[in-house]
PDB file of C-alpha atoms in Angstrom:
ATOM      1  CA  MET A   1       8.345   0.652  14.959  1.00  0.00           C
ATOM      2  CA  SER A   2       4.956   0.508  13.281  1.00  0.00           C
ATOM      3  CA  ARG A   3       1.940   2.415  14.450  1.00  0.00           C
ATOM      4  CA  TYR A   4      -0.379  -0.074  12.887  1.00  0.00           C
ATOM      5  CA  SER A   5      -1.062  -3.739  13.475  1.00  0.00           C
ATOM      6  CA  MET A   6      -2.661  -5.767  10.638  1.00  0.00           C
ATOM      7  CA  ASP A   7      -3.691  -9.369  10.143  1.00  0.00           C
ATOM      8  CA  GLU A   8      -3.203 -11.135   6.952  1.00  0.00           C
ATOM      9  CA  ARG A   9      -6.538 -10.196   5.627  1.00  0.00           C
ATOM     10  CA  VAL A  10      -6.177  -6.494   6.358  1.00  0.00           C
ATOM     11  CA  ALA A  11      -2.689  -6.424   4.961  1.00  0.00           C
ATOM     12  CA  PHE A  12      -4.052  -8.056   1.674  1.00  0.00           C
ATOM     13  CA  VAL A  13      -6.790  -5.531   1.422  1.00  0.00           C
ATOM     14  CA  ALA A  14      -4.233  -2.619   1.888  1.00  0.00           C
ATOM     15  CA  MET A  15      -2.040  -4.266  -0.818  1.00  0.00           C
ATOM     16  CA  SER A  16      -5.147  -4.579  -3.188  1.00  0.00           C
ATOM     17  CA  ARG A  17      -6.056  -0.991  -2.647  1.00  0.00           C
ATOM     18  CA  PHE A  18      -2.394   0.143  -3.259  1.00  0.00           C
ATOM     19  CA  VAL A  19      -2.166  -1.768  -6.513  1.00  0.00           C
ATOM     20  CA  TRP A  20      -5.625  -0.551  -7.799  1.00  0.00           C
ATOM     21  CA  GLN A  21      -4.901   2.929  -6.804  1.00  0.00           C
ATOM     22  CA  PHE A  22      -1.664   2.864  -8.951  1.00  0.00           C
ATOM     23  CA  ALA A  23      -3.506   1.141 -11.763  1.00  0.00           C
ATOM     24  CA  ASN A  24      -6.128   3.803 -11.779  1.00  0.00           C
ATOM     25  CA  ARG A  25      -3.627   6.564 -11.905  1.00  0.00           C
ATOM     26  CA  ALA A  26      -0.963   5.170 -14.294  1.00  0.00           C
ATOM     27  CA  GLY A  27      -2.612   2.343 -16.159  1.00  0.00           C
ATOM     28  CA  ASP A  28      -1.456  -1.212 -16.279  1.00  0.00           C
ATOM     29  CA  ASP A  29       2.294  -0.741 -15.985  1.00  0.00           C
ATOM     30  CA  LEU A  30       2.818  -3.067 -13.030  1.00  0.00           C
ATOM     31  CA  LEU A  31       6.559  -3.413 -13.832  1.00  0.00           C
ATOM     32  CA  THR A  32       7.024   0.316 -13.048  1.00  0.00           C
ATOM     33  CA  ARG A  33       5.119  -0.004  -9.863  1.00  0.00           C
ATOM     34  CA  LEU A  34       7.314  -2.968  -8.793  1.00  0.00           C
ATOM     35  CA  GLY A  35      10.468  -0.880  -9.566  1.00  0.00           C
ATOM     36  CA  ASP A  36       8.987   2.033  -7.406  1.00  0.00           C
ATOM     37  CA  ILE A  37       8.571  -0.258  -4.350  1.00  0.00           C
ATOM     38  CA  GLY A  38      12.060  -1.595  -4.211  1.00  0.00           C
ATOM     39  CA  ILE A  39      13.804  -1.080  -0.897  1.00  0.00           C
ATOM     40  CA  GLU A  40      17.040   0.856  -1.140  1.00  0.00           C
ATOM     41  CA  ALA A  41      20.172   0.198   1.076  1.00  0.00           C
ATOM     42  CA  ASP A  42      19.087   3.208   3.302  1.00  0.00           C
ATOM     43  CA  GLY A  43      15.691   1.665   3.961  1.00  0.00           C
ATOM     44  CA  GLY A  44      13.783   3.952   1.782  1.00  0.00           C
ATOM     45  CA  THR A  45      11.747   2.999  -1.304  1.00  0.00           C
ATOM     46  CA  THR A  46      13.004   3.528  -4.807  1.00  0.00           C
ATOM     47  CA  ASP A  47      10.250   6.127  -5.286  1.00  0.00           C
ATOM     48  CA  PRO A  48       9.547   7.864  -1.937  1.00  0.00           C
ATOM     49  CA  ALA A  49       6.033   8.663  -3.159  1.00  0.00           C
ATOM     50  CA  ALA A  50       5.319   5.006  -3.165  1.00  0.00           C
ATOM     51  CA  TRP A  51       5.918   4.865   0.503  1.00  0.00           C
ATOM     52  CA  ASN A  52       3.386   7.745   1.106  1.00  0.00           C
ATOM     53  CA  ASP A  53       0.838   5.843  -1.138  1.00  0.00           C
ATOM     54  CA  TRP A  54       1.305   2.694   0.815  1.00  0.00           C
ATOM     55  CA  LEU A  55       0.783   4.394   4.151  1.00  0.00           C
ATOM     56  CA  THR A  56      -2.356   6.123   2.809  1.00  0.00           C
ATOM     57  CA  CYS A  57      -3.760   2.704   1.808  1.00  0.00           C
ATOM     58  CA  VAL A  58      -2.779   1.159   5.218  1.00  0.00           C
ATOM     59  CA  ARG A  59      -4.491   4.016   7.130  1.00  0.00           C
ATOM     60  CA  SER A  60      -7.597   3.792   5.008  1.00  0.00           C
ATOM     61  CA  VAL A  61      -7.993   0.101   5.555  1.00  0.00           C
ATOM     62  CA  VAL A  62      -6.968   0.023   9.185  1.00  0.00           C
ATOM     63  CA  ASP A  63      -9.245   3.114  10.061  1.00  0.00           C
ATOM     64  CA  GLY A  64     -12.038   1.797   7.690  1.00  0.00           C
ATOM     65  CA  ALA A  65     -14.747  -0.836   8.109  1.00  0.00           C
ATOM     66  CA  GLU A  66     -13.868  -3.202   5.265  1.00  0.00           C
ATOM     67  CA  HIS A  67     -11.516  -5.376   7.314  1.00  0.00           C
ATOM     68  CA  ARG A  68     -14.230  -5.837   9.936  1.00  0.00           C
ATOM     69  CA  ALA A  69     -16.449  -7.620   7.506  1.00  0.00           C
ATOM     70  CA  GLY A  70     -16.372 -11.204   6.598  1.00  0.00           C
TER      71      GLY A  70
END
Protein backbone atom coordinates (compact mmCIF):
# COMPACT_ATOMS: atom_id res chain seq x y z
CA MET A 1 0.00 0.00 0.00
CA SER A 2 1.24 3.47 -0.86
CA ARG A 3 2.15 6.03 1.75
CA TYR A 4 1.31 8.88 -0.61
CA SER A 5 -1.90 10.23 -2.03
CA MET A 6 -1.66 12.34 -5.17
CA ASP A 7 -4.20 13.94 -7.43
CA GLU A 8 -3.57 14.09 -11.15
CA ARG A 9 -1.73 17.43 -11.02
CA VAL A 10 0.65 16.35 -8.27
CA ALA A 11 1.36 13.08 -10.10
CA PHE A 12 2.08 15.04 -13.28
CA VAL A 13 4.51 17.35 -11.47
CA ALA A 14 6.29 14.32 -9.97
CA MET A 15 6.51 12.65 -13.39
CA SER A 16 7.87 15.83 -14.94
CA ARG A 17 10.50 16.15 -12.21
CA PHE A 18 11.44 12.48 -12.68
CA VAL A 19 12.00 12.92 -16.42
CA TRP A 20 13.92 16.19 -16.03
CA GLN A 21 16.11 14.69 -13.31
CA PHE A 22 17.06 11.87 -15.66
CA ALA A 23 17.64 14.25 -18.58
CA ASN A 24 19.93 16.43 -16.47
CA ARG A 25 21.94 13.39 -15.43
CA ALA A 26 21.97 11.28 -18.59
CA GLY A 27 21.11 13.57 -21.47
CA ASP A 28 18.27 13.08 -23.87
CA ASP A 29 18.27 9.29 -24.00
CA LEU A 30 14.59 8.88 -23.18
CA LEU A 31 14.51 5.37 -24.63
CA THR A 32 16.99 4.24 -21.98
CA ARG A 33 14.79 5.70 -19.24
CA LEU A 34 11.72 4.03 -20.65
CA GLY A 35 13.58 0.71 -20.53
CA ASP A 36 14.64 1.39 -16.94
CA ILE A 37 11.08 1.86 -15.72
CA GLY A 38 9.59 -1.33 -17.09
CA ILE A 39 7.87 -3.47 -14.47
CA GLU A 40 9.26 -6.99 -14.14
CA ALA A 41 7.25 -10.13 -13.29
CA ASP A 42 8.34 -9.82 -9.64
CA GLY A 43 6.86 -6.28 -9.45
CA GLY A 44 10.21 -4.49 -9.41
CA THR A 45 11.49 -2.10 -12.04
CA THR A 46 13.98 -3.10 -14.71
CA ASP A 47 16.44 -0.75 -13.02
CA PRO A 48 15.91 -0.66 -9.23
CA ALA A 49 17.57 2.76 -9.06
CA ALA A 50 14.73 4.12 -11.21
CA TRP A 51 12.26 3.21 -8.46
CA ASN A 52 14.33 5.09 -5.88
CA ASP A 53 14.55 8.08 -8.23
CA TRP A 54 10.76 8.00 -8.63
CA LEU A 55 10.15 7.85 -4.87
CA THR A 56 12.51 10.79 -4.36
CA CYS A 57 10.56 12.84 -6.90
CA VAL A 58 7.20 11.88 -5.40
CA ARG A 59 8.35 12.78 -1.89
CA SER A 60 9.77 16.12 -3.02
CA VAL A 61 6.52 17.08 -4.72
CA VAL A 62 4.13 15.75 -2.08
CA ASP A 63 6.16 17.33 0.73
CA GLY A 64 6.83 20.54 -1.22
CA ALA A 65 4.69 23.53 -2.01
CA GLU A 66 4.59 23.44 -5.82
CA HIS A 67 1.49 21.26 -5.91
CA ARG A 68 -0.41 23.69 -3.69
CA ALA A 69 -0.07 26.57 -6.13
CA GLY A 70 -2.42 27.02 -9.04
